[in-house]
C-alpha cells in the first residue's frame, strides 16, 4: 500500500513540475490585461474609483498557487476567503476577499493549440469574466456558494460579452465568438 501511495505522490509531483508557468514577458501581459479588464468592468457597472476599491481581490499565477488550486480545467479559479482589515477608528473587521488563480499551464496550452488565440485578448476575457463574478458576489446579486453554477456562468458570459463587444483589442472578437454558446440570449441579471 505504501508503495502505491508513494508512486501516486511521485506522479503528482512530476505532473506539477511539468506545468509551464508564465514567463516574465507573459506576466507583463497579465498586468496589462488586468488593467484593461478593471477599466472596462468598472465602466460597465458605473463604479467610481472608491466603489471599485471595495471589491477586494488579488491575482495569482501558477508559481504562487497551492497544489489544491491547480486545476485541469478552466483558465482561472476564483477562491473566496476572509481578511482582517483595520478601519480608520482602530476597529478590526473581517471582509470577503477573492483570489483569481490563473491557470498558466492551461492558458499557454490553449495558445499553443489554437494559433488564432492571443494571450492579451484571452487574458482580458478571463479577467473580465472573473471580475464580473466578483462584482456579482460583492453586490449580493449571487451567492458564492450557490449550487446553480451553470446558470451563473451563462449570465456572467453574457455580461462579459456585453462589456467587451466594442473593445478594440486584436483577436478579441475570435474569443467572444468562441464563448458564444456559453451565453444566455439577451441580458439576464
Short mmCIF file of C-alpha atoms in Angstrom, two decimals:
data_model
loop_
_atom_site.label_atom_id
_atom_site.label_comp_id
_atom_site.label_asym_id
_atom_site.label_seq_id
_atom_site.Cartn_x
_atom_site.Cartn_y
_atom_site.Cartn_z
CA UNK A 1 0.00 0.00 0.00
CA UNK A 2 2.78 2.44 0.89
CA UNK A 3 4.48 1.74 -2.45
CA UNK A 4 1.30 2.65 -4.39
CA UNK A 5 0.86 5.83 -2.36
CA UNK A 6 4.48 6.82 -2.94
CA UNK A 7 4.13 6.23 -6.69
CA UNK A 8 0.94 8.30 -6.83
CA UNK A 9 2.64 11.17 -4.98
CA UNK A 10 5.66 10.92 -7.29
CA UNK A 11 3.47 11.13 -10.42
CA UNK A 12 1.52 14.05 -8.97
CA UNK A 13 4.77 15.90 -8.24
CA UNK A 14 6.04 15.12 -11.71
CA UNK A 15 2.80 16.49 -13.19
CA UNK A 16 3.01 19.72 -11.18
CA UNK A 17 6.68 20.21 -12.01
CA UNK A 18 5.95 19.76 -15.73
CA UNK A 19 3.38 22.56 -15.81
CA UNK A 20 4.57 25.60 -17.72
CA UNK A 21 4.21 28.92 -15.92
CA UNK A 22 4.10 32.39 -17.47
CA UNK A 23 7.42 33.94 -18.45
CA UNK A 24 8.42 37.44 -17.35
CA UNK A 25 7.13 38.89 -20.64
CA UNK A 26 3.85 37.00 -20.29
CA UNK A 27 3.46 38.32 -16.73
CA UNK A 28 3.65 41.85 -18.17
CA UNK A 29 0.72 40.87 -20.43
CA UNK A 30 -1.14 39.64 -17.35
CA UNK A 31 -0.71 43.05 -15.71
CA UNK A 32 -1.79 44.96 -18.84
CA UNK A 33 -4.81 42.69 -19.38
CA UNK A 34 -5.90 43.17 -15.76
CA UNK A 35 -5.70 46.96 -16.16
CA UNK A 36 -7.92 46.79 -19.25
CA UNK A 37 -10.40 44.40 -17.60
CA UNK A 38 -10.66 46.53 -14.46
CA UNK A 39 -11.25 49.64 -16.54
CA UNK A 40 -13.97 48.22 -18.80
CA UNK A 41 -15.69 46.32 -15.98
CA UNK A 42 -15.72 49.40 -13.75
CA UNK A 43 -17.12 51.48 -16.63
CA UNK A 44 -19.82 48.90 -17.36
CA UNK A 45 -21.03 48.87 -13.76
CA UNK A 46 -20.50 52.66 -13.49
CA UNK A 47 -18.21 52.36 -10.48
CA UNK A 48 -16.29 55.28 -9.10
CA UNK A 49 -12.69 54.61 -8.09
CA UNK A 50 -13.79 54.31 -4.46
CA UNK A 51 -16.56 51.86 -5.28
CA UNK A 52 -14.17 49.71 -7.30
CA UNK A 53 -11.70 49.56 -4.39
CA UNK A 54 -14.40 47.97 -2.20
CA UNK A 55 -14.18 44.85 -4.37
CA UNK A 56 -11.14 43.24 -2.76
CA UNK A 57 -9.23 40.69 -4.80
CA UNK A 58 -5.80 39.69 -5.95
CA UNK A 59 -4.41 37.77 -8.89
CA UNK A 60 -2.13 34.80 -8.52
CA UNK A 61 -0.34 32.87 -11.23
CA UNK A 62 0.81 29.26 -11.28
CA UNK A 63 4.06 29.93 -9.40
CA UNK A 64 2.14 31.18 -6.35
CA UNK A 65 -0.72 28.67 -6.33
CA UNK A 66 -1.11 25.91 -3.80
CA UNK A 67 -1.49 22.41 -5.16
CA UNK A 68 -5.24 22.30 -4.50
CA UNK A 69 -5.67 25.49 -6.56
CA UNK A 70 -4.19 23.96 -9.71
CA UNK A 71 -6.95 22.63 -11.92
CA UNK A 72 -7.08 20.59 -15.14
CA UNK A 73 -9.96 22.71 -16.49
CA UNK A 74 -10.86 26.41 -16.72
CA UNK A 75 -8.40 29.22 -17.31
CA UNK A 76 -8.94 30.64 -13.82
CA UNK A 77 -10.22 29.54 -10.45
CA UNK A 78 -11.94 32.06 -8.21
CA UNK A 79 -11.40 31.49 -4.50
CA UNK A 80 -13.13 33.31 -1.68
CA UNK A 81 -11.59 33.97 1.68
CA UNK A 82 -11.75 36.43 4.54
CA UNK A 83 -9.16 39.02 5.52
CA UNK A 84 -8.83 41.23 8.55
CA UNK A 85 -8.96 44.94 7.81
CA UNK A 86 -8.27 47.83 10.13
CA UNK A 87 -10.75 50.64 9.91
CA UNK A 88 -9.87 54.26 10.49
CA UNK A 89 -11.26 54.18 14.01
CA UNK A 90 -8.88 51.34 15.05
CA UNK A 91 -11.55 48.64 14.82
CA UNK A 92 -10.67 45.46 13.04
CA UNK A 93 -13.21 43.58 10.98
CA UNK A 94 -13.35 40.71 8.54
CA UNK A 95 -14.09 41.31 4.87
CA UNK A 96 -14.56 38.97 1.96
CA UNK A 97 -11.52 38.68 -0.26
CA UNK A 98 -11.26 36.95 -3.63
CA UNK A 99 -8.29 35.42 -5.42
CA UNK A 100 -8.24 34.99 -9.17
CA UNK A 101 -5.99 31.96 -9.60
CA UNK A 102 -4.78 31.92 -13.19
CA UNK A 103 -4.05 28.50 -14.62
CA UNK A 104 -0.98 29.47 -16.66
CA UNK A 105 -0.47 25.95 -17.98
CA UNK A 106 -3.98 25.75 -19.44
CA UNK A 107 -3.84 29.23 -20.96
CA UNK A 108 -0.45 28.54 -22.55
CA UNK A 109 -1.60 25.14 -23.78
CA UNK A 110 -4.68 26.71 -25.42
CA UNK A 111 -2.46 29.29 -27.15
CA UNK A 112 -0.21 26.52 -28.41
CA UNK A 113 -3.15 24.50 -29.78
CA UNK A 114 -5.07 27.39 -31.36
CA UNK A 115 -2.93 29.89 -33.24
CA UNK A 116 -5.92 32.24 -33.65
CA UNK A 117 -5.90 32.94 -29.92
CA UNK A 118 -3.78 35.70 -28.49
CA UNK A 119 -2.54 35.96 -24.92
CA UNK A 120 -3.71 39.54 -24.38
CA UNK A 121 -7.29 39.11 -25.63
CA UNK A 122 -7.67 35.79 -23.83
CA UNK A 123 -6.47 37.29 -20.55
CA UNK A 124 -8.73 40.33 -20.99
CA UNK A 125 -11.67 37.95 -21.40
CA UNK A 126 -10.68 35.75 -18.44
CA UNK A 127 -10.11 38.72 -16.12
CA UNK A 128 -13.30 40.48 -17.16
CA UNK A 129 -15.24 37.26 -16.61
CA UNK A 130 -13.80 36.77 -13.12
CA UNK A 131 -14.30 40.44 -12.21
CA UNK A 132 -17.97 40.17 -13.20
CA UNK A 133 -18.27 37.22 -10.80
CA UNK A 134 -16.63 39.27 -8.04
CA UNK A 135 -18.96 42.23 -8.65
CA UNK A 136 -21.99 39.94 -8.55
CA UNK A 137 -20.84 38.29 -5.31
CA UNK A 138 -19.84 41.55 -3.60
CA UNK A 139 -23.12 43.24 -4.54
CA UNK A 140 -25.16 40.23 -3.43
CA UNK A 141 -26.51 39.53 -6.91
CA UNK A 142 -25.34 35.97 -6.43
CA UNK A 143 -24.04 33.91 -3.52
CA UNK A 144 -20.54 32.48 -3.91
CA UNK A 145 -21.66 29.09 -2.65
CA UNK A 146 -24.83 28.85 -4.78
CA UNK A 147 -25.31 25.46 -6.42
CA UNK A 148 -26.73 26.71 -9.75
CA UNK A 149 -23.28 27.38 -11.19
CA UNK A 150 -24.21 26.61 -14.79
CA UNK A 151 -26.81 29.37 -14.97
CA UNK A 152 -24.47 31.78 -13.19
CA UNK A 153 -21.74 31.02 -15.73
CA UNK A 154 -24.14 31.75 -18.59
CA UNK A 155 -25.14 35.07 -17.03
CA UNK A 156 -21.51 36.03 -16.45
CA UNK A 157 -20.50 35.04 -20.00
CA UNK A 158 -23.39 37.22 -21.27
CA UNK A 159 -22.29 40.21 -19.20
CA UNK A 160 -18.66 39.66 -20.18
CA UNK A 161 -19.69 39.76 -23.84
CA UNK A 162 -21.67 42.98 -23.30
CA UNK A 163 -18.65 44.57 -21.61
CA UNK A 164 -16.13 43.53 -24.26
CA UNK A 165 -18.05 43.50 -27.55
CA UNK A 166 -16.94 47.02 -28.58
CA UNK A 167 -13.41 46.86 -27.15
CA UNK A 168 -10.82 47.27 -29.93
CA UNK A 169 -8.39 44.54 -28.86
CA UNK A 170 -6.97 42.47 -31.74
CA UNK A 171 -8.38 38.91 -31.84
CA UNK A 172 -10.83 39.56 -29.02
CA UNK A 173 -13.72 39.00 -31.44
CA UNK A 174 -12.44 35.46 -32.03
CA UNK A 175 -12.57 34.76 -28.29
CA UNK A 176 -16.03 36.32 -27.95
CA UNK A 177 -17.24 34.10 -30.79
CA UNK A 178 -15.66 31.07 -29.11
CA UNK A 179 -17.75 31.64 -25.98
CA UNK A 180 -20.97 32.35 -27.87
CA UNK A 181 -22.53 29.01 -26.88
CA UNK A 182 -21.97 29.78 -23.21
CA UNK A 183 -24.11 32.93 -23.17
CA UNK A 184 -27.79 33.40 -22.47
CA UNK A 185 -29.79 35.03 -25.23
CA UNK A 186 -30.44 38.57 -24.12
CA UNK A 187 -29.27 40.09 -20.89
CA UNK A 188 -30.34 38.41 -17.68
CA UNK A 189 -29.45 39.67 -14.25
#
